[in-house]
PDB file of C-alpha atoms in Angstrom:
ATOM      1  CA  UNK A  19      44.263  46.067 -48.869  1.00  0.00           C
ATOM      2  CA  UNK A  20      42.947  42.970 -47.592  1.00  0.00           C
ATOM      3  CA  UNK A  21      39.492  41.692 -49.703  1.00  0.00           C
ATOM      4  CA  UNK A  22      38.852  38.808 -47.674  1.00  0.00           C
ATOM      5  CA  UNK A  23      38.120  39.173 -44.425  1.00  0.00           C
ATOM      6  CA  UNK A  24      37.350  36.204 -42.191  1.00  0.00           C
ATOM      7  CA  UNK A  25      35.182  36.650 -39.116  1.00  0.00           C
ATOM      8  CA  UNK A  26      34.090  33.693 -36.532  1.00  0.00           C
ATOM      9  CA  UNK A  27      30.864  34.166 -35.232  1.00  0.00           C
ATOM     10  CA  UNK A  28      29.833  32.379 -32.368  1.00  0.00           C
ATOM     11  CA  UNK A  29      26.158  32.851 -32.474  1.00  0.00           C
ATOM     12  CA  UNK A  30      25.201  29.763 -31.592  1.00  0.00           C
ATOM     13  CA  UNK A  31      25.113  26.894 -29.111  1.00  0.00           C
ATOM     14  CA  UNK A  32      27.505  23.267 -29.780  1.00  0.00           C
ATOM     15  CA  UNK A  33      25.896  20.042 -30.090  1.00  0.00           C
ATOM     16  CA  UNK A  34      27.948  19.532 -26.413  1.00  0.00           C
ATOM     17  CA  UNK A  35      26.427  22.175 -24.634  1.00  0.00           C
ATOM     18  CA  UNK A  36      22.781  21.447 -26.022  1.00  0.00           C
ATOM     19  CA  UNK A  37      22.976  17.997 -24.709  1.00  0.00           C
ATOM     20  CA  UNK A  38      24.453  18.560 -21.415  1.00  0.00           C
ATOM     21  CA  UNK A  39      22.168  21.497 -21.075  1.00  0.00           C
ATOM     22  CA  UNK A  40      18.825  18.685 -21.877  1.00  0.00           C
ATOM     23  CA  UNK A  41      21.112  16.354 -19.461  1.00  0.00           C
ATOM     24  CA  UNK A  42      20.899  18.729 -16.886  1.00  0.00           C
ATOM     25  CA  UNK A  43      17.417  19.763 -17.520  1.00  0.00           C
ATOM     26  CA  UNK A  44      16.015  16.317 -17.370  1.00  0.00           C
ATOM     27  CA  UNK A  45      18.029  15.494 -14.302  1.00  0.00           C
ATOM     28  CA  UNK A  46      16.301  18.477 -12.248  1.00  0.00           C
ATOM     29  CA  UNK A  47      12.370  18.125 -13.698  1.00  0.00           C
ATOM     30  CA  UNK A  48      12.604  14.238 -12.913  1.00  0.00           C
ATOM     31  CA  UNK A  49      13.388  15.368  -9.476  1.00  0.00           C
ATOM     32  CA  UNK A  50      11.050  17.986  -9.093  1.00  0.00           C
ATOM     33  CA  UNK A  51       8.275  14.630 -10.352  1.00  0.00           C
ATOM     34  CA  UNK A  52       9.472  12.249  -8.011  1.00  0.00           C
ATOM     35  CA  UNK A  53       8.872  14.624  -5.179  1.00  0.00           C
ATOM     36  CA  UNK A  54       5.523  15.827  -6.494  1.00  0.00           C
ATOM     37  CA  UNK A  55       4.953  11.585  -7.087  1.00  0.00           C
ATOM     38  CA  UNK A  56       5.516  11.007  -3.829  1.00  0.00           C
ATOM     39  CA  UNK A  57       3.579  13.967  -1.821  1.00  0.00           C
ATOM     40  CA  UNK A  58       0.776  12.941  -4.027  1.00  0.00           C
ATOM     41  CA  UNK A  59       1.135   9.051  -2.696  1.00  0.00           C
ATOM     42  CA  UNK A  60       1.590  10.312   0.753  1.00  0.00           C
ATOM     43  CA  UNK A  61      -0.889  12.651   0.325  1.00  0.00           C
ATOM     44  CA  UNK A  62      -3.835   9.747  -0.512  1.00  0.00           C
ATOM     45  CA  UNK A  63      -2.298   7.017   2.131  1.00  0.00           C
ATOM     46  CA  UNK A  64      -3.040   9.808   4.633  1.00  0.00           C
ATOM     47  CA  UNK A  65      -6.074  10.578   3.688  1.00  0.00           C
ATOM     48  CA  UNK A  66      -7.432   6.885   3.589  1.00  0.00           C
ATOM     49  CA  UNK A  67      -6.473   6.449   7.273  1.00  0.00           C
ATOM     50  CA  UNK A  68      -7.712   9.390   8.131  1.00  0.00           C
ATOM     51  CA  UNK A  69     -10.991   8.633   6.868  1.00  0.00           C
ATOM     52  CA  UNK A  70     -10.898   5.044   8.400  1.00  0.00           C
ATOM     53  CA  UNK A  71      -9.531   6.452  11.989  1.00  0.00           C
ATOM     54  CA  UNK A  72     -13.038   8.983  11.661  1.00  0.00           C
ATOM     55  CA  UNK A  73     -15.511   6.861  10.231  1.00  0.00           C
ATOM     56  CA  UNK A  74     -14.469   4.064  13.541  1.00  0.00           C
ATOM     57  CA  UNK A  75     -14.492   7.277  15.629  1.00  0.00           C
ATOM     58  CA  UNK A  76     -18.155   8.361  14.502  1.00  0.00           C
ATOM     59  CA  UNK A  77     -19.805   4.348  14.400  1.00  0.00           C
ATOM     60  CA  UNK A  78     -18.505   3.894  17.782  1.00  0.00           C
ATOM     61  CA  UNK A  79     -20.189   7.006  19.184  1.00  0.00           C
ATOM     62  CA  UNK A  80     -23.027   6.690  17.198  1.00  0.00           C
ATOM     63  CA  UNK A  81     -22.976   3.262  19.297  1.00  0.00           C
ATOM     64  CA  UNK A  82     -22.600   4.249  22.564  1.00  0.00           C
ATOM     65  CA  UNK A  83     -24.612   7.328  22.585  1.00  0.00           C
ATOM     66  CA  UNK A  84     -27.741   5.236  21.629  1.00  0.00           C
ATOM     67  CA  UNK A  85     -26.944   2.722  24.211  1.00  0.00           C
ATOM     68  CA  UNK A  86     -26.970   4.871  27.177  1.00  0.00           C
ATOM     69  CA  UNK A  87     -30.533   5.243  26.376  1.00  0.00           C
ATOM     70  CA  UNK A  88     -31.417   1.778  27.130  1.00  0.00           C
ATOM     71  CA  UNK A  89     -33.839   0.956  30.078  1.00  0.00           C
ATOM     72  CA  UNK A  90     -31.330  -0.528  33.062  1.00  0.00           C
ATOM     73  CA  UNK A  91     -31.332  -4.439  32.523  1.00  0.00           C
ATOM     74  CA  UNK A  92     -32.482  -4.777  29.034  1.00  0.00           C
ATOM     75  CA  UNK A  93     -28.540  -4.843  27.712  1.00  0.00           C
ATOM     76  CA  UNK A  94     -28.717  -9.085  26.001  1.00  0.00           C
ATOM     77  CA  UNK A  95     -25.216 -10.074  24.629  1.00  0.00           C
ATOM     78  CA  UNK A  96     -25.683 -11.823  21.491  1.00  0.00           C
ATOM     79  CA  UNK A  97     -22.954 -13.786  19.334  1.00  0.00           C
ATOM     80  CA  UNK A  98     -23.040 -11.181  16.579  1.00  0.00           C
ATOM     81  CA  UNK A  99     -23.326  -8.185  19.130  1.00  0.00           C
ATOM     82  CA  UNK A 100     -25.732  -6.959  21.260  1.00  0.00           C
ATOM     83  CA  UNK A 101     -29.701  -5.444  21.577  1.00  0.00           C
ATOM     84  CA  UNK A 102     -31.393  -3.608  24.111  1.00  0.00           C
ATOM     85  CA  UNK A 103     -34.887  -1.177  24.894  1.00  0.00           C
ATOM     86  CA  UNK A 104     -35.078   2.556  24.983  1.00  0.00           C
ATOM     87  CA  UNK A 105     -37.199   4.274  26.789  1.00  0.00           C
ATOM     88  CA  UNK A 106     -39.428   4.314  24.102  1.00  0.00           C
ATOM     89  CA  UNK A 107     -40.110   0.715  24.143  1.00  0.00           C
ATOM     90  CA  UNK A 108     -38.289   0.016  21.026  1.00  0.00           C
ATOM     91  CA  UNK A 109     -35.838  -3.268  20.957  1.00  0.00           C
ATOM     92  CA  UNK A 110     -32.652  -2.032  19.077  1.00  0.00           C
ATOM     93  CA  UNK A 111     -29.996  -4.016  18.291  1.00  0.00           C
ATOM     94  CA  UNK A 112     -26.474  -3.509  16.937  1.00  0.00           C
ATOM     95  CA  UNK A 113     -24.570  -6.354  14.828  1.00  0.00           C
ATOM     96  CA  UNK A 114     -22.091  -7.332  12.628  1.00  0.00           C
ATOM     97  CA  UNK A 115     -23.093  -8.500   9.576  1.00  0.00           C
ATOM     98  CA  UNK A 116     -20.521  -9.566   7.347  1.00  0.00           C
ATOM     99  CA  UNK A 117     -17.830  -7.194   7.039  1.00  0.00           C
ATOM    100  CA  UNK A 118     -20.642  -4.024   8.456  1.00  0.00           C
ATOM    101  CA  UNK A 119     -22.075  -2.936  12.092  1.00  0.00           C
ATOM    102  CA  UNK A 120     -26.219  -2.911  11.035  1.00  0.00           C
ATOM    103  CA  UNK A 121     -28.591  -1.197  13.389  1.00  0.00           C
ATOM    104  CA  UNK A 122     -32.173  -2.865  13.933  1.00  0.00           C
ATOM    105  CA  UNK A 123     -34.985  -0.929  15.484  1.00  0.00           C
ATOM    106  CA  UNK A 124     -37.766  -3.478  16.326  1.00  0.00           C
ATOM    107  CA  UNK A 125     -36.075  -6.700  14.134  1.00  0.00           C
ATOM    108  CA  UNK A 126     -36.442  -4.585  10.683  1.00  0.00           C
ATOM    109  CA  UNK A 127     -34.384  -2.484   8.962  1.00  0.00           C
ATOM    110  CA  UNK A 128     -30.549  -2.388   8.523  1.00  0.00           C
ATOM    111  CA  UNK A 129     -29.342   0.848   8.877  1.00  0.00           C
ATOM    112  CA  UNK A 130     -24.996  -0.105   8.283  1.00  0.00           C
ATOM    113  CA  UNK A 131     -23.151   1.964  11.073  1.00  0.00           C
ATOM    114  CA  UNK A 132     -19.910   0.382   9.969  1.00  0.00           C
ATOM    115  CA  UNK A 133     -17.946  -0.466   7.417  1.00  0.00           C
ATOM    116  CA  UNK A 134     -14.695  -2.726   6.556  1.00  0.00           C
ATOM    117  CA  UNK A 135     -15.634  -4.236  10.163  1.00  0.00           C
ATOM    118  CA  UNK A 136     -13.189  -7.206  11.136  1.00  0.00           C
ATOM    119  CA  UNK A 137     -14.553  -8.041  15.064  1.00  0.00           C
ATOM    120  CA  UNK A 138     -17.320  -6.511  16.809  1.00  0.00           C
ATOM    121  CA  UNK A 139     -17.007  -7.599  20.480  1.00  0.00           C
ATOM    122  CA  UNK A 140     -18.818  -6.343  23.733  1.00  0.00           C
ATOM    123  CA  UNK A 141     -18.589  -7.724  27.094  1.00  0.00           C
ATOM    124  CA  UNK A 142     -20.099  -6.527  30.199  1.00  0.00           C
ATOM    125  CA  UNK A 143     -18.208  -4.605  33.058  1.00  0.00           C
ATOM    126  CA  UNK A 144     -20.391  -4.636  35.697  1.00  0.00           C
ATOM    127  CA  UNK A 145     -23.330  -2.179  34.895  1.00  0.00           C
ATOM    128  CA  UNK A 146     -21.664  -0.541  31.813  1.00  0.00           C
ATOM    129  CA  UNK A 147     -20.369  -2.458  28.932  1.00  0.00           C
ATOM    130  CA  UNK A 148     -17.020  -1.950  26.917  1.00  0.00           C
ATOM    131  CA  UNK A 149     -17.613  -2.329  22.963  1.00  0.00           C
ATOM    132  CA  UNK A 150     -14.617  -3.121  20.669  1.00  0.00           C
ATOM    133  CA  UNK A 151     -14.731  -2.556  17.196  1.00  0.00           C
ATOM    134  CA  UNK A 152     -11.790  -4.038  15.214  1.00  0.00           C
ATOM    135  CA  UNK A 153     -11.584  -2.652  11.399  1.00  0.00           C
ATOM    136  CA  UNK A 154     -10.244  -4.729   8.746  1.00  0.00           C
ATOM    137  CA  UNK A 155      -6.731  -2.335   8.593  1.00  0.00           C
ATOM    138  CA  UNK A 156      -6.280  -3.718  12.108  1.00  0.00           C
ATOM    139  CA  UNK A 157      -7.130  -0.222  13.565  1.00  0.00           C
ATOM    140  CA  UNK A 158      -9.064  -1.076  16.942  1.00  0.00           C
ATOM    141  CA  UNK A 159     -11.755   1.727  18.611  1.00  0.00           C
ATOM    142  CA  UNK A 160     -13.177   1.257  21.856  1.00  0.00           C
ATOM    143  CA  UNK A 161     -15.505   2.862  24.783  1.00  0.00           C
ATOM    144  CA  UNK A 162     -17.871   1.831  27.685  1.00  0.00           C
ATOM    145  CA  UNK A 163     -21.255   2.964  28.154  1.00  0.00           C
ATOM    146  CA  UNK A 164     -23.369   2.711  31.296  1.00  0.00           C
ATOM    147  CA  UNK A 165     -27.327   2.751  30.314  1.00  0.00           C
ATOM    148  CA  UNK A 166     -28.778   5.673  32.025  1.00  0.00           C
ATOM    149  CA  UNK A 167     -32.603   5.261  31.771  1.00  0.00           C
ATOM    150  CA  UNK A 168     -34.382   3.361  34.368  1.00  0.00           C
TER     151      UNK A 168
END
């Protein structure tokens, strides 16, 4: 008869296996951050140019469909940009200003149409005129308008 008996549990985990185990662990959720790190990064660097590549879009229309009003002859080049009259009589102008595109109805007022503006260029091309805007990321829009009013 045997009054000792000696059993070996393993219930348990090893020191070993815990820390390889955290090794492991640490290895795969510093992973899984780095890619969520980096979609976030990409994420806002997208959305920044986006905005930039649509707020250029939207000034440059706004531009040129206000400018195709103008009464046939009344187009002046300036240095800083250009002015014109509607059909309304009004003198409008458009300008850079800084690092913005303002809008002037009648000298007053300064109504910004663009932002983060680098160059604002237009040159004539026969009767319509071509209108560069250059933003200060280097993105460039552009577009010609003929005035149609006369």
């Amino acid at each position: 008869m045997r009054l000792l008996h000696t059993y070996h549990f393993r219930d348990g985990f090893t020191l070993v296996e815990l820390l390889v185990t955290l090794a492991v662990f640490t290895f795969v959720i510093g992973i899984i951050y780095a890619t969520y790190s980096m979609g976030i990064f990409m994420w806002k660097t997208t959305e920044t140019k986006l905005w930039t590549v649509q707020e250029a879009r939207m000034s440059l229309e706004r531009i040129i469909r206000e400018s195709r009003g103008a009464k046939q002859g009344s187009v002046k080049i300036v240095s800083s940009g250009f002015e014109f009259e509607n059909i309304e009589g009004e003198k409008i102008s458009f300008e850079k200003s800084g690092d913005r595109i303002l809008r002037k109805v009648n000298n007053a007022g300064n109504n910004i149409v663009a932002t983060n503006v680098k160059d604002f260029k237009i040159e004539s091309a026969g009767t319509s005129y071509r209108i560069e805007i250059v933003f200060n990321n280097d993105y460039t829009v552009s577009g010609i308008f003929t005035p149609r009013n006369k």
